[in-house]
mmCIF file of C-alpha atoms and ligand atoms in Angstrom:
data_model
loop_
_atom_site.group_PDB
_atom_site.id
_atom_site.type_symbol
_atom_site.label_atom_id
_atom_site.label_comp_id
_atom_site.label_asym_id
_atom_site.label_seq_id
_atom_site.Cartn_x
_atom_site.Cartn_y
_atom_site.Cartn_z
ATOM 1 C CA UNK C 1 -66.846 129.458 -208.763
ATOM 2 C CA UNK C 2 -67.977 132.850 -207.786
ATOM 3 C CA UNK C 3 -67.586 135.758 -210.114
ATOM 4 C CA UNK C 4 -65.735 137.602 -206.912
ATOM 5 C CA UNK C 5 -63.754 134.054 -206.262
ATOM 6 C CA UNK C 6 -61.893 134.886 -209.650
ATOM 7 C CA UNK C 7 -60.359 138.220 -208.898
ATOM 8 C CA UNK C 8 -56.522 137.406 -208.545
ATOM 9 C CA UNK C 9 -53.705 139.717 -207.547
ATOM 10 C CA UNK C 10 -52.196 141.422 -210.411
ATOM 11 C CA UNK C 11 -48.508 142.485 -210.115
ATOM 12 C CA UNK C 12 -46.472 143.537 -213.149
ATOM 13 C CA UNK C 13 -42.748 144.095 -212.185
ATOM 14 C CA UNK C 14 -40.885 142.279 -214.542
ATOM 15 C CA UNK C 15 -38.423 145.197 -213.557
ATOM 16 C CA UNK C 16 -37.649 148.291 -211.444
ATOM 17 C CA UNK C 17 -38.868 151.496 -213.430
ATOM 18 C CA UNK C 18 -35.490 153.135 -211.848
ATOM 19 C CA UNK C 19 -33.036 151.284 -213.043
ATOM 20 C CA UNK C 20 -34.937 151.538 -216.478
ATOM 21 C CA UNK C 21 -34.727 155.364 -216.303
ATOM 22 C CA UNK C 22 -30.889 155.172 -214.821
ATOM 23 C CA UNK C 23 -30.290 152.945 -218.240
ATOM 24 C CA UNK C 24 -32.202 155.840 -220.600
ATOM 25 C CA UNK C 25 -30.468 158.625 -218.498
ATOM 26 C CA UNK C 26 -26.964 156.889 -219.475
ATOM 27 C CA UNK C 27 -27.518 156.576 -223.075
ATOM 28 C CA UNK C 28 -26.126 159.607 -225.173
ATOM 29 C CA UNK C 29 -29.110 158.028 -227.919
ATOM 30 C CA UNK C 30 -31.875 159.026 -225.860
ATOM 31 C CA UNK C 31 -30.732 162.656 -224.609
ATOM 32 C CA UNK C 32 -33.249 164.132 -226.443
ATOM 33 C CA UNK C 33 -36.337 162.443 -225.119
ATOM 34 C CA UNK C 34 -35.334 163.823 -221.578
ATOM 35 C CA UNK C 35 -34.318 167.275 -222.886
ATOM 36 C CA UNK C 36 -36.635 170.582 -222.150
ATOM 37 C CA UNK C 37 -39.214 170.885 -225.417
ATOM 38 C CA UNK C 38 -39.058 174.227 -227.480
ATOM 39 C CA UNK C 39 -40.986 174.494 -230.314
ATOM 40 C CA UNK C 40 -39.600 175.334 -233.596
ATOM 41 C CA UNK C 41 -41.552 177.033 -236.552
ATOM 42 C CA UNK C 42 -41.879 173.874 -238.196
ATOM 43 C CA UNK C 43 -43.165 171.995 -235.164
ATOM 44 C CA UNK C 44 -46.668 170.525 -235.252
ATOM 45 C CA UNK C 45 -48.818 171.789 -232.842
ATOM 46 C CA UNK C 46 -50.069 169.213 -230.353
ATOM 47 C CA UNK C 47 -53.297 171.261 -229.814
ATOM 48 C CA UNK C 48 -53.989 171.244 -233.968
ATOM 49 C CA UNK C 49 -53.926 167.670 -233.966
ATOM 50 C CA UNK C 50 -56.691 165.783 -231.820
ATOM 51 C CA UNK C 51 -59.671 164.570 -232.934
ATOM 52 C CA UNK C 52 -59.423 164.639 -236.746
ATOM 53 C CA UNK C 53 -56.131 162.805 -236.767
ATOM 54 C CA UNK C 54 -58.439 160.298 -234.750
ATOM 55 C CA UNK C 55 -61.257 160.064 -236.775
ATOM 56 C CA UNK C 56 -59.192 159.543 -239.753
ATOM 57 C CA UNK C 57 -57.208 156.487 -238.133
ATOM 58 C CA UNK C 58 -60.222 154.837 -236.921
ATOM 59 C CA UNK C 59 -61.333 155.673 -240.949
ATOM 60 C CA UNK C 60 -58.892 153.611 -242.391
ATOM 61 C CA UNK C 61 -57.952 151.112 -239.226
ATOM 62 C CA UNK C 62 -62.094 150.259 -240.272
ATOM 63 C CA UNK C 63 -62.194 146.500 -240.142
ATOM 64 C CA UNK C 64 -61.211 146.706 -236.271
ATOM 65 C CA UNK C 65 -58.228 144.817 -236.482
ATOM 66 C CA UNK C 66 -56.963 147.261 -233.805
ATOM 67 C CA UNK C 67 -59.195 144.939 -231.624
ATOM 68 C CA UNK C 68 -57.649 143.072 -228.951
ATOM 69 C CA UNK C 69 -59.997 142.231 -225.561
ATOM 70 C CA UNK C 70 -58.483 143.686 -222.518
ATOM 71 C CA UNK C 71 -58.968 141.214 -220.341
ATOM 72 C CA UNK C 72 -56.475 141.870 -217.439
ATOM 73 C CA UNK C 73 -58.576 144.836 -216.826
ATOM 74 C CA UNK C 74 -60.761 142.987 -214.201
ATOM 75 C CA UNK C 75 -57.841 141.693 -212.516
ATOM 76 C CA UNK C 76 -56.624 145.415 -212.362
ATOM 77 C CA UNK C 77 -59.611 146.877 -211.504
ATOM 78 C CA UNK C 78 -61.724 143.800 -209.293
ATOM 79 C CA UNK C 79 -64.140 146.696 -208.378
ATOM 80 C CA UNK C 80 -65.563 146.063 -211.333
ATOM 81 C CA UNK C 81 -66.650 142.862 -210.524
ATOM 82 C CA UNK C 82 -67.010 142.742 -206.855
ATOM 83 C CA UNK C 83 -70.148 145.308 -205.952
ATOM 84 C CA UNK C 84 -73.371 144.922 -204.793
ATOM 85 C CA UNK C 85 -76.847 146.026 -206.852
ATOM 86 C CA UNK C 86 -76.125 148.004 -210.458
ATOM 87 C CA UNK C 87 -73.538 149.781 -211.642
ATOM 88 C CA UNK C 88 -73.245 152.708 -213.701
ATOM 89 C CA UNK C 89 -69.569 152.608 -215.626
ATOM 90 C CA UNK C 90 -68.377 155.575 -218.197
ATOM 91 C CA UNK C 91 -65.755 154.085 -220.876
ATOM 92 C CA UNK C 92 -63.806 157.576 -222.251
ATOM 93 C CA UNK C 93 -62.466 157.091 -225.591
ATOM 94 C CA UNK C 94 -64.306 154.055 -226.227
ATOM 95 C CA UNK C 95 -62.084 152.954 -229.770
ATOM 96 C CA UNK C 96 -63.234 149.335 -230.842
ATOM 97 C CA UNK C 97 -64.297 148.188 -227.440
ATOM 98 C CA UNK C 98 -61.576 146.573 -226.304
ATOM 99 C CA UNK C 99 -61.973 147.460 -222.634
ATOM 100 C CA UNK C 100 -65.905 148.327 -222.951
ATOM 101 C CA UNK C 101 -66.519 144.476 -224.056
ATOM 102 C CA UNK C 102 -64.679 142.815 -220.776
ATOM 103 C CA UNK C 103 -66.637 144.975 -218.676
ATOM 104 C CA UNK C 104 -70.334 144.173 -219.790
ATOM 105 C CA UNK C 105 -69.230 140.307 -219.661
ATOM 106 C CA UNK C 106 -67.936 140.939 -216.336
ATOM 107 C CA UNK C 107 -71.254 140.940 -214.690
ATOM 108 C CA UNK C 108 -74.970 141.035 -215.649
ATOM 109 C CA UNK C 109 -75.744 143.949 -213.751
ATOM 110 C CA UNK C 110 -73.488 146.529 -215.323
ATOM 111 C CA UNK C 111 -74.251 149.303 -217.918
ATOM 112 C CA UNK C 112 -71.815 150.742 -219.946
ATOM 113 C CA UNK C 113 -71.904 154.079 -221.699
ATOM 114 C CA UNK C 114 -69.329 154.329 -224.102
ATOM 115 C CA UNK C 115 -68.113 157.532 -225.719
ATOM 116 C CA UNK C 116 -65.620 158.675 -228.859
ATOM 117 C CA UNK C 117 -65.000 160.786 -230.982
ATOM 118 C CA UNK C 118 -65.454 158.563 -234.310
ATOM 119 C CA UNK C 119 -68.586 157.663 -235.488
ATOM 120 C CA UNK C 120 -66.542 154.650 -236.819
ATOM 121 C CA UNK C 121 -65.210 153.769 -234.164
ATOM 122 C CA UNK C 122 -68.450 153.407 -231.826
ATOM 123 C CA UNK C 123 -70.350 151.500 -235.136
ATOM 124 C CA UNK C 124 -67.353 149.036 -234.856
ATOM 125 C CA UNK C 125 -67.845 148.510 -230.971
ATOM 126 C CA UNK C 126 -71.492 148.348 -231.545
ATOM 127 C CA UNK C 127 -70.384 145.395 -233.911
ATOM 128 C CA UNK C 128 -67.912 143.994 -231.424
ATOM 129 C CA UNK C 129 -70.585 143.917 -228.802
ATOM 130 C CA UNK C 130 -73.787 142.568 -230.893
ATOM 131 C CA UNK C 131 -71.466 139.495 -232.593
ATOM 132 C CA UNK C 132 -69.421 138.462 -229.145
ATOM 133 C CA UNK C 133 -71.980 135.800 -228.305
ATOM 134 C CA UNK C 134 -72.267 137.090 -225.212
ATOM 135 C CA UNK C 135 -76.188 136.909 -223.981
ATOM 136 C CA UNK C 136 -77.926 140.179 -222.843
ATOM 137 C CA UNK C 137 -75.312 142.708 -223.356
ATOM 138 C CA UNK C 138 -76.324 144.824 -226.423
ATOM 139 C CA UNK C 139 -79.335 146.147 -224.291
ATOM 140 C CA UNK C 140 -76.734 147.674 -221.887
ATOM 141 C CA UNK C 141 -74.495 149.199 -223.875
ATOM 142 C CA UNK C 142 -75.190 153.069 -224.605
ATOM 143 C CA UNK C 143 -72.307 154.691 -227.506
ATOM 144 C CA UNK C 144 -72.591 158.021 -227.919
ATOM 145 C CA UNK C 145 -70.734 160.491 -230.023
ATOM 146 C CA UNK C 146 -68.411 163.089 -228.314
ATOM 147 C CA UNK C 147 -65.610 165.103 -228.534
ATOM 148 C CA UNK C 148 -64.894 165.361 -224.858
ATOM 149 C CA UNK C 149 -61.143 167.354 -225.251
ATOM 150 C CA UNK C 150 -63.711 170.224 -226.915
ATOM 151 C CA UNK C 151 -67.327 169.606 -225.256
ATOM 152 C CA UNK C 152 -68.846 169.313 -221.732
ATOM 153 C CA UNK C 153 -70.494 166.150 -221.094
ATOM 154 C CA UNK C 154 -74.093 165.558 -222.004
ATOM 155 C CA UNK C 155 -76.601 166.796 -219.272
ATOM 156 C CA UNK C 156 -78.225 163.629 -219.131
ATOM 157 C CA UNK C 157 -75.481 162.394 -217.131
ATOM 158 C CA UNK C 158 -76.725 164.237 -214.101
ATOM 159 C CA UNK C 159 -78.387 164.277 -211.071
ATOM 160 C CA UNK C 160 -81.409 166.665 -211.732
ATOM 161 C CA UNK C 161 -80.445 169.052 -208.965
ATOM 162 C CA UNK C 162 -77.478 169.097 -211.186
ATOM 163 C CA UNK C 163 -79.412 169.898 -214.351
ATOM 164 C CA UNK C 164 -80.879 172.792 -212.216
ATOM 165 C CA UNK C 165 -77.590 174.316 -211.685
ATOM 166 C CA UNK C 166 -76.185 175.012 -214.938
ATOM 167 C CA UNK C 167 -73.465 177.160 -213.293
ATOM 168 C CA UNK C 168 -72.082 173.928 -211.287
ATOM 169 C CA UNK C 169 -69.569 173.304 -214.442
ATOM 170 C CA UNK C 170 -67.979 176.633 -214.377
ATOM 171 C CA UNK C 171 -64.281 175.552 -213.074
ATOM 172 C CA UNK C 172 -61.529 178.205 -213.499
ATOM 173 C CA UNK C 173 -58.135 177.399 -214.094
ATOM 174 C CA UNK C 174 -54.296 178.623 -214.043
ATOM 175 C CA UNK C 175 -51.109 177.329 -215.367
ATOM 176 C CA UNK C 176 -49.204 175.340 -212.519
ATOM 177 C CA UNK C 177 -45.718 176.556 -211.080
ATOM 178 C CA UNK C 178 -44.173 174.739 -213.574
ATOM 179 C CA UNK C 179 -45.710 175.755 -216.452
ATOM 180 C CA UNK C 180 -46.776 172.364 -217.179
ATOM 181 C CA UNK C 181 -50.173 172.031 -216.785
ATOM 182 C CA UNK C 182 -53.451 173.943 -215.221
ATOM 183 C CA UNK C 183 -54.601 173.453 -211.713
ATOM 184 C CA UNK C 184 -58.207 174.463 -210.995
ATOM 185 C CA UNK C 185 -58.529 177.539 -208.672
ATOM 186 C CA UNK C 186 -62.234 177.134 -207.637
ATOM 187 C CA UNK C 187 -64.641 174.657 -206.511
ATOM 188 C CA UNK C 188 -67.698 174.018 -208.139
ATOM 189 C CA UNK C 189 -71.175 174.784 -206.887
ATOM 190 C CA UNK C 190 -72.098 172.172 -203.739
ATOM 191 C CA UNK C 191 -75.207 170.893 -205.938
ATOM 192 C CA UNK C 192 -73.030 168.561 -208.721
ATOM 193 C CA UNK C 193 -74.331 165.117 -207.768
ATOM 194 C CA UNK C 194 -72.950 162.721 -211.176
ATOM 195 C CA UNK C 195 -74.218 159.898 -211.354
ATOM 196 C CA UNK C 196 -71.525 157.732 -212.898
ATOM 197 C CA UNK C 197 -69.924 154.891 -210.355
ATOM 198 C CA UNK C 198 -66.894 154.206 -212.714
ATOM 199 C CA UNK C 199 -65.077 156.153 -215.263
ATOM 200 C CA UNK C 200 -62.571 154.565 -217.255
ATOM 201 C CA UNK C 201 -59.964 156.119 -218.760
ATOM 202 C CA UNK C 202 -57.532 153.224 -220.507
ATOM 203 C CA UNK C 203 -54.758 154.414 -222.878
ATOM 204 C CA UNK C 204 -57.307 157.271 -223.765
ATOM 205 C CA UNK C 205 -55.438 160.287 -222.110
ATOM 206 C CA UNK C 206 -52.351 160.198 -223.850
ATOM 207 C CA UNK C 207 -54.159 160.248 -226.707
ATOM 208 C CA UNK C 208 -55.081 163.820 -226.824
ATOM 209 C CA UNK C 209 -52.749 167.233 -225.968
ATOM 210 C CA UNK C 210 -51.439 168.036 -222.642
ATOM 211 C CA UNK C 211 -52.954 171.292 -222.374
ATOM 212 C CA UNK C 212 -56.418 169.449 -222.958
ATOM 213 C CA UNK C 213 -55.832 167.190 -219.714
ATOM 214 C CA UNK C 214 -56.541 169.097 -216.827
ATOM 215 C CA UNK C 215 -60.076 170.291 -218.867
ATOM 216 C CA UNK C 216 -61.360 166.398 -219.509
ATOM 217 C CA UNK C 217 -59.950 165.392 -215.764
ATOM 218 C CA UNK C 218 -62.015 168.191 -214.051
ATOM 219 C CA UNK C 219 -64.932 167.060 -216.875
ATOM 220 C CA UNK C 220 -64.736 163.491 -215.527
ATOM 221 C CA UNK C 221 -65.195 164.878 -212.064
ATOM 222 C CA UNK C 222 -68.642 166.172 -212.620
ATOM 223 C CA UNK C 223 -69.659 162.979 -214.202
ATOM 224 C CA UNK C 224 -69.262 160.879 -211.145
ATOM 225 C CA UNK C 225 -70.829 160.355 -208.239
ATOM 226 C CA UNK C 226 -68.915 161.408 -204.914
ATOM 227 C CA UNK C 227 -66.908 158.776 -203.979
ATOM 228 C CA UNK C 228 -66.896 157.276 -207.096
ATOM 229 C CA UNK C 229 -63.566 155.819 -208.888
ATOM 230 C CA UNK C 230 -61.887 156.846 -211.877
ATOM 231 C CA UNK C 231 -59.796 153.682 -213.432
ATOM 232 C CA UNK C 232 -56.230 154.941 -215.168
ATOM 233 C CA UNK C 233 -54.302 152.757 -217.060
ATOM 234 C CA UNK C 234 -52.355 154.749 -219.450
ATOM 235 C CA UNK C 235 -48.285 154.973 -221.446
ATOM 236 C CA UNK C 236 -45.507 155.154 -218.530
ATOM 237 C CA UNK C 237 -42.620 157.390 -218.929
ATOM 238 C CA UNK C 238 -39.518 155.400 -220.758
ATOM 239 C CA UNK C 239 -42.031 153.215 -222.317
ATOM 240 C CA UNK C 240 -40.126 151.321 -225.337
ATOM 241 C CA UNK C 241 -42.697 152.725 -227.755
ATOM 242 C CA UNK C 242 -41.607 156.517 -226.322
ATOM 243 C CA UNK C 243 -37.658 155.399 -226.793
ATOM 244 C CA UNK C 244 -38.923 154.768 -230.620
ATOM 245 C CA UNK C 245 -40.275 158.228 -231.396
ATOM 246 C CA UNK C 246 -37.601 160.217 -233.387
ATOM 247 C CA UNK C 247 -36.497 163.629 -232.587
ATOM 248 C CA UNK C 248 -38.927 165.198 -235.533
ATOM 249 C CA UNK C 249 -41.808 163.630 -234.128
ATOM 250 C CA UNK C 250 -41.690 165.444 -230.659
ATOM 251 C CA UNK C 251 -44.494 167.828 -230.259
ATOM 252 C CA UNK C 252 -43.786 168.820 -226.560
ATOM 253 C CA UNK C 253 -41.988 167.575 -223.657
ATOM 254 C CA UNK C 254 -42.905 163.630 -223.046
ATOM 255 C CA UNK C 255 -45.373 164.707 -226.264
ATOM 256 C CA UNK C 256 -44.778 163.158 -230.015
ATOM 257 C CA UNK C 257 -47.060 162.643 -232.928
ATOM 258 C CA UNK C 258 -47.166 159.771 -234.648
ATOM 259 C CA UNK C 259 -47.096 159.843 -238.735
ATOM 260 C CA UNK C 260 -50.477 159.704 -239.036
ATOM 261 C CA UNK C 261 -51.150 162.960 -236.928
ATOM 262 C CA UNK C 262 -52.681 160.851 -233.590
ATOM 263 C CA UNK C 263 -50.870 161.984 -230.338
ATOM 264 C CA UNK C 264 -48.956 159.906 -227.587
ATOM 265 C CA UNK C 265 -47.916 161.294 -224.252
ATOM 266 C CA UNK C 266 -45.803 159.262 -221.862
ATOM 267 C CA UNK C 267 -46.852 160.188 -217.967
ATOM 268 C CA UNK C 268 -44.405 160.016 -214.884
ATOM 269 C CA UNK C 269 -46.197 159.315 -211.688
ATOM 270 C CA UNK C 270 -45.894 162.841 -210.950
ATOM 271 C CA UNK C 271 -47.406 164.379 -213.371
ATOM 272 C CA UNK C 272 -50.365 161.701 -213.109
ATOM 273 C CA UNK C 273 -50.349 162.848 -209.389
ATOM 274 C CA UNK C 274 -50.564 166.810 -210.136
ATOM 275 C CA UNK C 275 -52.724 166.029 -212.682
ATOM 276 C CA UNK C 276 -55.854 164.286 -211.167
ATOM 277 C CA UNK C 277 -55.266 165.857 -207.691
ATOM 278 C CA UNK C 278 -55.327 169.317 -209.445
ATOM 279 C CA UNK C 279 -58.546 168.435 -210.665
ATOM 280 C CA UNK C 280 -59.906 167.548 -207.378
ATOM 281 C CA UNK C 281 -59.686 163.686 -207.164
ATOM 282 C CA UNK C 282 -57.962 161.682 -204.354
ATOM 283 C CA UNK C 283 -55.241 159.735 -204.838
ATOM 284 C CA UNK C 284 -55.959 155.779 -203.780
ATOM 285 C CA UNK C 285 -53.609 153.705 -206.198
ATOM 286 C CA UNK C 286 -50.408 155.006 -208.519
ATOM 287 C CA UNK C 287 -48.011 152.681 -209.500
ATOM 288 C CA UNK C 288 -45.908 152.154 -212.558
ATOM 289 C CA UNK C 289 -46.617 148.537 -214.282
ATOM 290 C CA UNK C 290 -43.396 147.038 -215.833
ATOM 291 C CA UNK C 291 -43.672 144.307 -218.060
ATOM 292 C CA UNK C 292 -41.467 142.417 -219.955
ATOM 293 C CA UNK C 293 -42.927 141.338 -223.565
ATOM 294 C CA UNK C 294 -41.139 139.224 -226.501
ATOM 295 C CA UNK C 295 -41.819 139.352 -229.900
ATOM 296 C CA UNK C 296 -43.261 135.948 -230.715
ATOM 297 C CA UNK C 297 -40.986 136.738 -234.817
ATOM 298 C CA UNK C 298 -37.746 138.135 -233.700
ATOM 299 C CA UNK C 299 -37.533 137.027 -230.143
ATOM 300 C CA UNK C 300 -37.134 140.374 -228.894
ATOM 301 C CA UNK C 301 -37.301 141.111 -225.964
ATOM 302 C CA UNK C 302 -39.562 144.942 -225.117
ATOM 303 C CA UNK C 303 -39.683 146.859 -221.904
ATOM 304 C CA UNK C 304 -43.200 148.032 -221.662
ATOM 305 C CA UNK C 305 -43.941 150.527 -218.761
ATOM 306 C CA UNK C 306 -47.617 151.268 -217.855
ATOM 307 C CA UNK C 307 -49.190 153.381 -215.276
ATOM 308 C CA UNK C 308 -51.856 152.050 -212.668
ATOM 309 C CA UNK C 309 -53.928 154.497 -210.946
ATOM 310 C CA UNK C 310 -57.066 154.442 -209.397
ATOM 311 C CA UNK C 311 -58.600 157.801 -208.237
ATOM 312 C CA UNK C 312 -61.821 158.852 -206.003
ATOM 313 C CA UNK C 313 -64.100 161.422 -205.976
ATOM 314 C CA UNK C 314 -64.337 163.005 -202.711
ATOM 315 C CA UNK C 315 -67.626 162.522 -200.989
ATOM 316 C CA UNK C 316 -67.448 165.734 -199.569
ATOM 317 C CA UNK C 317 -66.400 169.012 -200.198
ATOM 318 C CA UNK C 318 -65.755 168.915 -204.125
ATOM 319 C CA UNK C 319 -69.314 167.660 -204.890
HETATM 320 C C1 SAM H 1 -55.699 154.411 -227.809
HETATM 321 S S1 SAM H 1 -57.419 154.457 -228.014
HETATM 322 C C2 SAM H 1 -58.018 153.673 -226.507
HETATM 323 C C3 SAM H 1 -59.299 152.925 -226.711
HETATM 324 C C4 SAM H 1 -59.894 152.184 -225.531
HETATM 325 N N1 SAM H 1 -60.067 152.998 -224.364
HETATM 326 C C5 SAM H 1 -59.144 150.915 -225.200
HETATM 327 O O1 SAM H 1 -59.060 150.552 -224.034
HETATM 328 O O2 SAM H 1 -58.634 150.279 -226.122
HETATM 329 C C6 SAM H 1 -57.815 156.180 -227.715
HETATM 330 C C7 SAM H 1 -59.216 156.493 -228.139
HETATM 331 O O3 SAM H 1 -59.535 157.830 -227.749
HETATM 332 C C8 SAM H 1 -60.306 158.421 -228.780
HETATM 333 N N2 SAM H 1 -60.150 159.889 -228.705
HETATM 334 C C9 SAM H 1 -59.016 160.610 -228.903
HETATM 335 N N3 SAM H 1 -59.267 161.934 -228.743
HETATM 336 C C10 SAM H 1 -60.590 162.022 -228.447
HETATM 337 C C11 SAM H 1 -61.455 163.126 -228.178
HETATM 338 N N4 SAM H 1 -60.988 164.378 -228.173
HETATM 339 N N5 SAM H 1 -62.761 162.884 -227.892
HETATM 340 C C12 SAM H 1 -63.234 161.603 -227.898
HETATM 341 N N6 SAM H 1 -62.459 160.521 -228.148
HETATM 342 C C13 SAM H 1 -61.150 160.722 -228.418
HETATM 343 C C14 SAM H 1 -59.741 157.848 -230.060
HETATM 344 O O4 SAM H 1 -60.653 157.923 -231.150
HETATM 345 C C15 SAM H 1 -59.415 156.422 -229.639
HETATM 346 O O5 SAM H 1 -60.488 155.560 -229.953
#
């Protein structure tokens, strides 16, 4: 069967998000997970955390046990499969591999550069990649170290008109009317040609502060080429594992730290919306994925809620 034969439809509504968040807006138990944030002296910072508390869980999580193939991704994403010629694909926040690994096997004709920030992390993918029995997919794999929450993307991602324009980066931003994020207030210089076709970005945004978000989103922008796609798959709002945080572990609003110091933020459509269209990208798929899971031990039944999104670069105008 052909590779593009395989691509199935993908829906995940075990149930309707609403009546999830009509059942969490009921229960007295959960008030504070939908009450505004303020920060008390004793409050962790969210923007203290990042990329140490990541390095030092990939550190001890070292055997890659965290491991676990994503491979609904192509039947999320079937532009990853179905394209003609080569394709250039930018994995953010790379951890073990789990999504780079299902992409390389995907098709022969795709190279993946992966990034994160933990050395240990990328030498475990590396590992991952070279032992999957897979033929020919070491050779295009590319890991690379980077803090991208703190750092601009290499320049070797660009265009070479690009590399001649050093000013093309220089976005300025402001907080948004709601005090919840930063919207970008310029356009950069009409010479930024990236030359990425795919970013993916898969349970890697929650992972660092809000603040950081609109920064990395406008970052991502750069990297890829005009109408190219940016693949979002990321912690919905009312997510069973946000219901689980305690009030001590809040670090924000929608914004808690785990014990070990790594961060998880839980997105409503919304903000996913404001978010990437503040940074410049059009909007072609958002959609909250609600799945039903049962714990194979206890029987338990989990209501996991995921957000879909797919996002373009404009092929005009913003490039
Ligand atoms: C939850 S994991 C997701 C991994 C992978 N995308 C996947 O599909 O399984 C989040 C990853 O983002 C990385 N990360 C967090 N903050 C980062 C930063 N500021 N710069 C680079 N990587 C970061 C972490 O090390 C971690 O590997």
């Amino acid at each position: 069967m052909a590779e593009e034969e395989k691509v199935v439809q993908y829906f995940s509504r075990d149930f309707e998000w609403e009546e999830l968040r009509d059942e969490v807006e009921r229960n007295p138990k959960f008030s504070y997970h939908l009450s505004s944030f303020s920060p008390s002296l004793s409050s962790p910072s969210p923007v203290d955390a990042d990329a140490d508390a990541w390095r030092n869980f990939h550190r001890r999580h070292s055997t890659g046990t965290f491991f676990k193939e994503r491979r609904y991704l192509l039947k999320e994403f079937p532009e990853l499969i179905v394209f003609d010629g080569s394709i250039r694909v930018l994995e953010v926040g790379c951890g073990n591999g789990s999504t780079a690994l299902p992409i390389l096997r995907a098709k022969q004709n795709i190279i993946v550069y992966a990034c994160d920030c933990s050395q240990d992390a990328l030498d475990k993918t590396v590992e991952m990649i070279a032992t999957s029995n897979f033929p020919s997919i070491s050779h295009r794999f590319y890991p690379f170290l980077h803090d991208f929450s703190a750092n601009r993307f290499p320049n070797w991602f660009l265009c070479s008109a690009c590399k001649k324009c050093p000013h093309k980066k220089d976005f300025i931003f402001t907080p948004d009317a709601n005090g919840e994020g930063l919207i970008r207030i310029n356009e950069p210089a009409a010479c930024c040609i990236g030359g990425i076709d795919y970013v993916t970005l898969i349970f890697t945004l929650s992972a660092v502060p809000f603040q950081r978000m609109s920064y990395i989103l406008a970052e991502l922008l750069t990297v890829l080429k005009p109408g190219g796609l940016l693949l979002f798959r990321d912690y919905g709002l009312f997510d069973m594992t946000m219901l689980r945080f305690r009030p001590e572990q809040r670090v924000g609003f929608r914004e808690y730290m785990r014990s070990d110091g790594t961060l998880s933020y839980f997105f409503s459509l919304d903000i996913v919306r404001n978010l990437f269209l503040g940074a410049g990208f059009i909007e072609l798929e958002l959609e909250y994925c609600c799945v039903i899971s049962v714990n194979r031990r206890s029987g338990k039944k989990m209501q996991r809620v995921w957000v879909h999104g797919k996002f373009q670069k404009p092929t005009v105008g913003t490039s």
